[in-house]
Every structure is written in C-alpha cells, then in structure tokens.
PDB file of C-alpha atoms in Angstrom:
ATOM      1  CA  MET A 396      41.007 -24.258-175.900  1.00  0.00           C
ATOM      2  CA  GLU A 397      40.387 -22.019-178.895  1.00  0.00           C
ATOM      3  CA  ASN A 398      40.537 -24.757-181.525  1.00  0.00           C
ATOM      4  CA  ILE A 399      38.211 -26.827-183.654  1.00  0.00           C
ATOM      5  CA  ASN A 400      37.254 -29.133-180.765  1.00  0.00           C
ATOM      6  CA  GLN A 401      36.228 -26.191-178.596  1.00  0.00           C
ATOM      7  CA  LYS A 402      33.979 -24.876-181.343  1.00  0.00           C
ATOM      8  CA  ILE A 403      32.488 -28.329-181.860  1.00  0.00           C
ATOM      9  CA  LEU A 404      31.810 -28.713-178.132  1.00  0.00           C
ATOM     10  CA  GLN A 405      30.152 -25.311-177.951  1.00  0.00           C
ATOM     11  CA  ALA A 406      28.009 -25.942-181.020  1.00  0.00           C
ATOM     12  CA  GLY A 407      27.034 -29.421-179.851  1.00  0.00           C
ATOM     13  CA  SER A 408      26.164 -28.227-176.359  1.00  0.00           C
ATOM     14  CA  PHE A 409      23.979 -25.469-177.810  1.00  0.00           C
ATOM     15  CA  LEU A 410      22.102 -28.053-179.884  1.00  0.00           C
ATOM     16  CA  PHE A 411      21.583 -30.175-176.758  1.00  0.00           C
ATOM     17  CA  ILE A 412      20.027 -27.203-174.963  1.00  0.00           C
ATOM     18  CA  LEU A 413      17.908 -26.455-178.019  1.00  0.00           C
ATOM     19  CA  ALA A 414      16.760 -30.091-178.246  1.00  0.00           C
ATOM     20  CA  GLY A 415      15.397 -30.047-174.696  1.00  0.00           C
ATOM     21  CA  VAL A 416      13.891 -26.559-174.883  1.00  0.00           C
ATOM     22  CA  VAL A 417      12.188 -27.104-178.253  1.00  0.00           C
ATOM     23  CA  TYR A 418      10.593 -30.332-177.072  1.00  0.00           C
ATOM     24  CA  LEU A 419       9.290 -28.906-173.792  1.00  0.00           C
ATOM     25  CA  LEU A 420       8.104 -25.722-175.496  1.00  0.00           C
ATOM     26  CA  CYS A 421       6.227 -27.639-178.206  1.00  0.00           C
ATOM     27  CA  GLU A 422       4.617 -29.790-175.536  1.00  0.00           C
ATOM     28  CA  ALA A 423       3.545 -26.772-173.479  1.00  0.00           C
ATOM     29  CA  ILE A 424       2.126 -24.921-176.499  1.00  0.00           C
ATOM     30  CA  THR A 425       0.204 -27.964-177.709  1.00  0.00           C
ATOM     31  CA  ALA A 426      -1.165 -28.726-174.239  1.00  0.00           C
ATOM     32  CA  TYR A 427      -2.232 -25.101-173.731  1.00  0.00           C
ATOM     33  CA  ALA A 428      -4.253 -25.224-176.968  1.00  0.00           C
ATOM     34  CA  TRP A 429      -6.539 -27.933-175.586  1.00  0.00           C
ATOM     35  CA  SER A 430      -9.879 -26.495-174.450  1.00  0.00           C
ATOM     36  CA  ASN A 431     -12.563 -29.143-174.714  1.00  0.00           C
ATOM     37  CA  PRO A 432     -11.498 -30.936-172.609  1.00  0.00           C
ATOM     38  CA  SER A 433      -8.457 -29.255-171.079  1.00  0.00           C
ATOM     39  CA  TYR A 434      -5.198 -31.177-171.124  1.00  0.00           C
ATOM     40  CA  GLN A 435      -4.182 -32.750-167.804  1.00  0.00           C
ATOM     41  CA  TYR A 436      -0.493 -33.525-167.392  1.00  0.00           C
ATOM     42  CA  ALA A 437      -1.135 -36.152-164.705  1.00  0.00           C
ATOM     43  CA  ILE A 438      -3.751 -38.037-166.737  1.00  0.00           C
ATOM     44  CA  ASN A 439      -3.196 -37.420-170.450  1.00  0.00           C
ATOM     45  CA  TYR A 440      -0.279 -39.132-172.144  1.00  0.00           C
ATOM     46  CA  ILE A 441       2.334 -37.132-174.014  1.00  0.00           C
ATOM     47  CA  SER A 442       1.277 -39.045-177.117  1.00  0.00           C
ATOM     48  CA  ASP A 443      -2.249 -37.620-176.809  1.00  0.00           C
ATOM     49  CA  LEU A 444      -0.868 -34.250-177.885  1.00  0.00           C
ATOM     50  CA  GLY A 445       0.185 -35.572-181.298  1.00  0.00           C
ATOM     51  CA  ILE A 446      -3.099 -37.258-182.263  1.00  0.00           C
ATOM     52  CA  PRO A 447      -4.584 -35.502-185.327  1.00  0.00           C
ATOM     53  CA  VAL A 448      -8.237 -36.483-184.797  1.00  0.00           C
ATOM     54  CA  VAL A 449     -10.899 -35.898-182.157  1.00  0.00           C
ATOM     55  CA  THR A 450     -11.491 -39.309-180.632  1.00  0.00           C
ATOM     56  CA  GLN A 451     -11.780 -41.441-177.519  1.00  0.00           C
ATOM     57  CA  TYR A 452      -8.760 -43.533-176.642  1.00  0.00           C
ATOM     58  CA  MET A 453      -8.329 -45.687-173.540  1.00  0.00           C
ATOM     59  CA  GLY A 454     -11.045 -43.725-171.773  1.00  0.00           C
ATOM     60  CA  ARG A 455      -9.504 -40.333-172.579  1.00  0.00           C
ATOM     61  CA  THR A 456     -11.123 -37.720-174.813  1.00  0.00           C
ATOM     62  CA  ILE A 457      -8.554 -36.574-177.359  1.00  0.00           C
ATOM     63  CA  ASN A 458      -8.840 -33.129-178.934  1.00  0.00           C
ATOM     64  CA  SER A 459      -5.473 -31.640-179.875  1.00  0.00           C
ATOM     65  CA  PRO A 460      -5.893 -28.740-182.338  1.00  0.00           C
ATOM     66  CA  LEU A 461      -2.130 -28.101-182.500  1.00  0.00           C
ATOM     67  CA  TYR A 462      -1.131 -31.758-182.852  1.00  0.00           C
ATOM     68  CA  PHE A 463       1.342 -30.815-185.593  1.00  0.00           C
ATOM     69  CA  VAL A 464       3.306 -28.662-183.136  1.00  0.00           C
ATOM     70  CA  MET A 465       3.867 -31.646-180.850  1.00  0.00           C
ATOM     71  CA  ASN A 466       4.831 -33.885-183.738  1.00  0.00           C
ATOM     72  CA  PHE A 467       7.268 -31.221-184.910  1.00  0.00           C
ATOM     73  CA  GLY A 468       8.710 -31.279-181.395  1.00  0.00           C
ATOM     74  CA  PHE A 469       9.271 -35.033-181.657  1.00  0.00           C
ATOM     75  CA  PHE A 470      11.041 -34.711-185.012  1.00  0.00           C
ATOM     76  CA  ALA A 471      13.111 -31.675-184.044  1.00  0.00           C
ATOM     77  CA  ASN A 472      14.224 -33.193-180.759  1.00  0.00           C
ATOM     78  CA  GLY A 473      15.368 -36.407-182.402  1.00  0.00           C
ATOM     79  CA  ILE A 474      17.386 -34.578-185.051  1.00  0.00           C
ATOM     80  CA  LEU A 475      18.941 -32.044-182.667  1.00  0.00           C
ATOM     81  CA  PHE A 476      19.760 -34.689-180.052  1.00  0.00           C
ATOM     82  CA  ALA A 477      21.451 -36.954-182.589  1.00  0.00           C
ATOM     83  CA  ILE A 478      23.533 -34.162-184.127  1.00  0.00           C
ATOM     84  CA  ALA A 479      24.546 -32.774-180.718  1.00  0.00           C
ATOM     85  CA  TYR A 480      25.507 -36.202-179.392  1.00  0.00           C
ATOM     86  CA  PHE A 481      27.553 -37.011-182.480  1.00  0.00           C
ATOM     87  CA  MET A 482      29.369 -33.666-182.388  1.00  0.00           C
ATOM     88  CA  ILE A 483      30.393 -33.926-178.746  1.00  0.00           C
ATOM     89  CA  MET A 484      31.213 -37.641-178.686  1.00  0.00           C
ATOM     90  CA  ASN A 485      33.171 -37.334-181.927  1.00  0.00           C
ATOM     91  CA  THR A 486      35.774 -35.253-180.065  1.00  0.00           C
ATOM     92  CA  LEU A 487      36.663 -38.371-178.054  1.00  0.00           C
ATOM     93  CA  PRO A 488      39.236 -40.927-179.270  1.00  0.00           C
ATOM     94  CA  SER A 489      37.706 -43.828-177.327  1.00  0.00           C
ATOM     95  CA  LYS A 490      36.010 -46.623-179.249  1.00  0.00           C
ATOM     96  CA  ARG A 491      33.475 -46.907-176.430  1.00  0.00           C
ATOM     97  CA  LYS A 492      31.689 -43.872-177.819  1.00  0.00           C
ATOM     98  CA  ILE A 493      30.277 -46.165-180.529  1.00  0.00           C
ATOM     99  CA  ILE A 494      27.873 -47.641-177.971  1.00  0.00           C
ATOM    100  CA  GLY A 495      26.515 -44.208-177.121  1.00  0.00           C
ATOM    101  CA  LEU A 496      26.222 -43.254-180.774  1.00  0.00           C
ATOM    102  CA  ALA A 497      24.318 -46.477-181.538  1.00  0.00           C
ATOM    103  CA  LEU A 498      21.909 -45.820-178.663  1.00  0.00           C
ATOM    104  CA  THR A 499      21.438 -42.268-179.903  1.00  0.00           C
ATOM    105  CA  ALA A 500      20.528 -43.560-183.352  1.00  0.00           C
ATOM    106  CA  ILE A 501      17.956 -45.845-181.726  1.00  0.00           C
ATOM    107  CA  TYR A 502      16.562 -42.889-179.791  1.00  0.00           C
ATOM    108  CA  ALA A 503      16.349 -40.686-182.884  1.00  0.00           C
ATOM    109  CA  ILE A 504      14.601 -43.402-184.890  1.00  0.00           C
ATOM    110  CA  GLY A 505      12.209 -44.098-182.031  1.00  0.00           C
ATOM    111  CA  ILE A 506      11.115 -40.527-181.377  1.00  0.00           C
ATOM    112  CA  THR A 507      10.721 -39.967-185.124  1.00  0.00           C
ATOM    113  CA  MET A 508       8.384 -42.968-185.256  1.00  0.00           C
ATOM    114  CA  VAL A 509       6.409 -41.481-182.349  1.00  0.00           C
ATOM    115  CA  GLY A 510       5.802 -38.354-184.427  1.00  0.00           C
ATOM    116  CA  MET A 511       5.107 -40.211-187.672  1.00  0.00           C
ATOM    117  CA  PHE A 512       2.658 -42.713-186.187  1.00  0.00           C
ATOM    118  CA  PRO A 513       0.315 -41.077-183.621  1.00  0.00           C
ATOM    119  CA  GLY A 514      -0.874 -43.260-180.751  1.00  0.00           C
ATOM    120  CA  TYR A 515      -4.561 -44.006-181.294  1.00  0.00           C
ATOM    121  CA  ASP A 516      -6.742 -46.707-182.881  1.00  0.00           C
ATOM    122  CA  TRP A 517      -5.476 -47.032-186.458  1.00  0.00           C
ATOM    123  CA  TRP A 518      -3.105 -49.278-188.416  1.00  0.00           C
ATOM    124  CA  GLY A 519      -0.040 -47.252-187.418  1.00  0.00           C
ATOM    125  CA  GLU A 520      -0.580 -47.602-183.662  1.00  0.00           C
ATOM    126  CA  PRO A 521       1.831 -50.567-183.214  1.00  0.00           C
ATOM    127  CA  PHE A 522       4.632 -48.509-184.769  1.00  0.00           C
ATOM    128  CA  HIS A 523       3.919 -45.735-182.280  1.00  0.00           C
ATOM    129  CA  GLY A 524       4.378 -48.157-179.401  1.00  0.00           C
ATOM    130  CA  ILE A 525       7.604 -49.537-180.850  1.00  0.00           C
ATOM    131  CA  GLY A 526       8.901 -46.030-181.423  1.00  0.00           C
ATOM    132  CA  ALA A 527       8.069 -44.952-177.876  1.00  0.00           C
ATOM    133  CA  MET A 528       9.918 -47.941-176.430  1.00  0.00           C
ATOM    134  CA  LEU A 529      12.986 -47.311-178.600  1.00  0.00           C
ATOM    135  CA  ALA A 530      12.979 -43.612-177.719  1.00  0.00           C
ATOM    136  CA  ILE A 531      12.565 -43.981-173.960  1.00  0.00           C
ATOM    137  CA  VAL A 532      14.934 -46.912-173.450  1.00  0.00           C
ATOM    138  CA  GLY A 533      17.446 -45.779-176.052  1.00  0.00           C
ATOM    139  CA  GLY A 534      17.311 -42.185-174.864  1.00  0.00           C
ATOM    140  CA  ASN A 535      17.860 -42.947-171.193  1.00  0.00           C
ATOM    141  CA  LEU A 536      20.719 -45.325-171.970  1.00  0.00           C
ATOM    142  CA  SER A 537      22.313 -42.796-174.319  1.00  0.00           C
ATOM    143  CA  ILE A 538      22.338 -40.080-171.644  1.00  0.00           C
ATOM    144  CA  LEU A 539      23.953 -42.624-169.329  1.00  0.00           C
ATOM    145  CA  CYS A 540      26.727 -43.264-171.853  1.00  0.00           C
ATOM    146  CA  GLY A 541      27.069 -39.567-172.621  1.00  0.00           C
ATOM    147  CA  GLY A 542      27.453 -38.667-168.971  1.00  0.00           C
ATOM    148  CA  LEU A 543      29.959 -41.427-168.281  1.00  0.00           C
ATOM    149  CA  MET A 544      32.023 -40.547-171.344  1.00  0.00           C
ATOM    150  CA  SER A 545      32.016 -36.815-170.583  1.00  0.00           C
ATOM    151  CA  HIS A 546      34.681 -37.260-167.912  1.00  0.00           C
ATOM    152  CA  ARG A 547      37.142 -37.884-170.754  1.00  0.00           C
ATOM    153  CA  ILE A 548      36.780 -34.181-171.549  1.00  0.00           C
ATOM    154  CA  PHE A 549      35.681 -32.702-168.234  1.00  0.00           C
ATOM    155  CA  PRO A 550      36.817 -34.311-164.945  1.00  0.00           C
ATOM    156  CA  GLN A 551      33.785 -33.234-162.894  1.00  0.00           C
ATOM    157  CA  LYS A 552      32.195 -36.428-161.549  1.00  0.00           C
ATOM    158  CA  TRP A 553      28.796 -34.930-160.714  1.00  0.00           C
ATOM    159  CA  VAL A 554      27.792 -35.000-164.382  1.00  0.00           C
ATOM    160  CA  SER A 555      28.414 -38.740-164.600  1.00  0.00           C
ATOM    161  CA  THR A 556      26.594 -39.301-161.303  1.00  0.00           C
ATOM    162  CA  LEU A 557      23.619 -37.221-162.425  1.00  0.00           C
ATOM    163  CA  SER A 558      23.463 -39.131-165.713  1.00  0.00           C
ATOM    164  CA  VAL A 559      23.376 -42.461-163.869  1.00  0.00           C
ATOM    165  CA  ILE A 560      20.601 -41.210-161.563  1.00  0.00           C
ATOM    166  CA  PHE A 561      18.552 -39.842-164.456  1.00  0.00           C
ATOM    167  CA  CYS A 562      18.911 -43.095-166.404  1.00  0.00           C
ATOM    168  CA  ILE A 563      17.807 -45.198-163.432  1.00  0.00           C
ATOM    169  CA  ILE A 564      14.812 -42.928-162.802  1.00  0.00           C
ATOM    170  CA  GLY A 565      13.891 -42.995-166.486  1.00  0.00           C
ATOM    171  CA  ILE A 566      14.083 -46.772-166.912  1.00  0.00           C
ATOM    172  CA  ILE A 567      12.252 -47.530-163.644  1.00  0.00           C
ATOM    173  CA  SER A 568       9.552 -44.984-164.492  1.00  0.00           C
ATOM    174  CA  PHE A 569       9.061 -46.567-167.907  1.00  0.00           C
ATOM    175  CA  ALA A 570       8.744 -50.013-166.324  1.00  0.00           C
ATOM    176  CA  LEU A 571       6.156 -48.672-163.874  1.00  0.00           C
ATOM    177  CA  PHE A 572       4.310 -46.973-166.725  1.00  0.00           C
ATOM    178  CA  ILE A 573       4.040 -50.261-168.605  1.00  0.00           C
ATOM    179  CA  GLY A 574       3.020 -52.092-165.436  1.00  0.00           C
ATOM    180  CA  ILE A 575       0.142 -49.732-164.587  1.00  0.00           C
ATOM    181  CA  ASN A 576      -0.737 -48.659-168.113  1.00  0.00           C
ATOM    182  CA  ASN A 577      -4.478 -48.756-167.406  1.00  0.00           C
ATOM    183  CA  ASN A 578      -4.185 -46.691-164.229  1.00  0.00           C
ATOM    184  CA  MET A 579      -5.549 -43.138-164.393  1.00  0.00           C
ATOM    185  CA  TYR A 580      -2.203 -41.640-163.388  1.00  0.00           C
ATOM    186  CA  ALA A 581       0.087 -43.792-165.522  1.00  0.00           C
ATOM    187  CA  ALA A 582       0.939 -40.625-167.451  1.00  0.00           C
ATOM    188  CA  VAL A 583       2.971 -39.406-164.473  1.00  0.00           C
ATOM    189  CA  PHE A 584       5.452 -42.244-164.940  1.00  0.00           C
ATOM    190  CA  GLU A 585       5.436 -41.814-168.710  1.00  0.00           C
ATOM    191  CA  ARG A 586       6.452 -38.192-168.219  1.00  0.00           C
ATOM    192  CA  MET A 587       9.157 -39.067-165.730  1.00  0.00           C
ATOM    193  CA  SER A 588      10.673 -41.527-168.207  1.00  0.00           C
ATOM    194  CA  VAL A 589      10.789 -38.852-170.923  1.00  0.00           C
ATOM    195  CA  TYR A 590      11.616 -35.740-168.916  1.00  0.00           C
ATOM    196  CA  THR A 591      14.827 -37.322-167.631  1.00  0.00           C
ATOM    197  CA  ILE A 592      16.097 -37.124-171.211  1.00  0.00           C
ATOM    198  CA  MET A 593      14.896 -33.565-171.842  1.00  0.00           C
ATOM    199  CA  VAL A 594      16.162 -32.144-168.562  1.00  0.00           C
ATOM    200  CA  TRP A 595      19.501 -33.915-169.048  1.00  0.00           C
ATOM    201  CA  CYS A 596      19.843 -32.296-172.479  1.00  0.00           C
ATOM    202  CA  ILE A 597      19.511 -28.838-170.965  1.00  0.00           C
ATOM    203  CA  ILE A 598      21.737 -29.465-167.929  1.00  0.00           C
ATOM    204  CA  PHE A 599      24.427 -31.288-169.903  1.00  0.00           C
ATOM    205  CA  GLY A 600      24.321 -28.704-172.676  1.00  0.00           C
ATOM    206  CA  LEU A 601      24.764 -25.825-170.232  1.00  0.00           C
ATOM    207  CA  PHE A 602      27.570 -27.688-168.461  1.00  0.00           C
ATOM    208  CA  VAL A 603      29.537 -28.349-171.646  1.00  0.00           C
ATOM    209  CA  GLN A 604      28.886 -24.826-172.910  1.00  0.00           C
ATOM    210  CA  VAL A 605      30.344 -23.231-169.772  1.00  0.00           C
ATOM    211  CA  LYS A 606      33.241 -25.646-169.288  1.00  0.00           C
ATOM    212  CA  SER A 607      34.376 -25.609-172.909  1.00  0.00           C
ATOM    213  CA  ARG A 608      34.666 -21.821-172.826  1.00  0.00           C
ATOM    214  CA  ASN A 609      36.992 -21.951-169.823  1.00  0.00           C
ATOM    215  CA  MET A 610      39.175 -24.841-170.957  1.00  0.00           C
ATOM    216  CA  ASN A 611      42.518 -24.481-172.728  1.00  0.00           C
ATOM    217  CA  VAL A 612      44.142 -26.874-175.185  1.00  0.00           C
ATOM    218  CA  SER A 613      46.546 -28.420-172.668  1.00  0.00           C
ATOM    219  CA  ASP A 614      43.709 -29.209-170.231  1.00  0.00           C
ATOM    220  CA  TYR A 615      41.702 -30.821-173.020  1.00  0.00           C
ATOM    221  CA  GLU A 616      44.583 -33.002-174.198  1.00  0.00           C
ATOM    222  CA  MET A 617      45.511 -33.976-170.640  1.00  0.00           C
ATOM    223  CA  ASN A 618      41.959 -35.086-169.832  1.00  0.00           C
ATOM    224  CA  LEU A 619      41.829 -37.265-172.940  1.00  0.00           C
ATOM    225  CA  LYS A 620      44.904 -39.133-171.708  1.00  0.00           C
ATOM    226  CA  VAL A 621      43.402 -39.864-168.287  1.00  0.00           C
TER     227      VAL A 621
END
C-alpha cells in the first residue's frame, strides 16, 4: 500500500507512539527529581508532579523541582495524540469517525488544562479538576472509538477487544479514584485511569506501524468496503 494513505498511517502511528513515550518519560524524569520527600507512585498523584510551588496539599508534601517537565508532557501528549488520531481516522470514509475525533478534541483540551492549571490551592484549581475529568473520560472513550474503528483498515479483532478492555478499566478506575479520593492509595486508581490511554497509544501505534508497512492497496480498499 505504497500510497498517500500508507504514509499517513505510518506517520500517525509514529506520533501515537511518541505521545505515549513522551508522557511516560516526562513523568519518570519529574518523579525522579523529587528528593525531599521522594515521590511515591502509589501515594502521590500525577498532578503533584506539575505543581510549581513547595506546599502541602491534601496531606501530601509537594516539592517538584522539574514541574515544567511534567507540564510539558501534558501539553505534548495532548497535541501529539490529537494529530495522530486525526491523521489515522481521516483515512476512513465512515461518518462515525466524527465521534472519535470529537472525543479526542475533548481529551486534548482537558490534558492541556491539566498542564495550564496545576492542582493545588489557588484560583486555578477548579480548572485543573475539570481538565482532568475531560482528559480521563474523553481519552478513554476516544481509544475505545479508535480501536473499534481500526477494523475498517485492519481486520484483526484483538485491537478492538483490547481497546474495549482498556476503556472499561480506565473508566472504572477513574470512578474508584473519585470515590476514594481521600484514601492514601487513591493515586493507584488515578494512574490506572491514565495509563490505559498511554499504553494504548504505544500498542496501537506499533500495531498500525507494522500492519501498514505490510498492507497493499487492494487489501486497504477491500477492508474499507467491509
């Protein structure tokens, strides 16, 4: 399938991989920079990494010297995810892709708000919460749509199944996170609701990258008609 659609699929899939890797790398670098106290993945929220001041918040001591790295990760992920999603879904003729694109826009806006408005006691805190909700719900629903729509290009059902499983895990984890928000280990469920999106980006990106390289024009056109 050496045509414009193949090149678009390969470029979009690369951006998906990059979106997941950049986010996880920024998170790891920012967390590693914490020293007093050390960052604890099971206790500290992801949002703690992007707070620009040393403070106490909800019983947690916040001291993130590389907060700007995490906030860059939020911004970069939102932009890369949105571009990648648009590129790949735009190769499909179905009008149903509009739902996925709308959810992706919600995700991109939400995660951008998370980076713009850090989550601690100040006037911008409510916007952080709104952004987090938009990002987590919108992101998990967008990977669901992306996975279900991918069979129009690639017939392998495991991608759609995995996307459904990831979405369910992400939404349930977010609900549990909200329900036990004051629990010491609520961060575990917060992470589960976000990592479903990041891991999906990498897996889906690798899948599309490999499959698009081995697909010819006739296979592509035949799958679109199914």
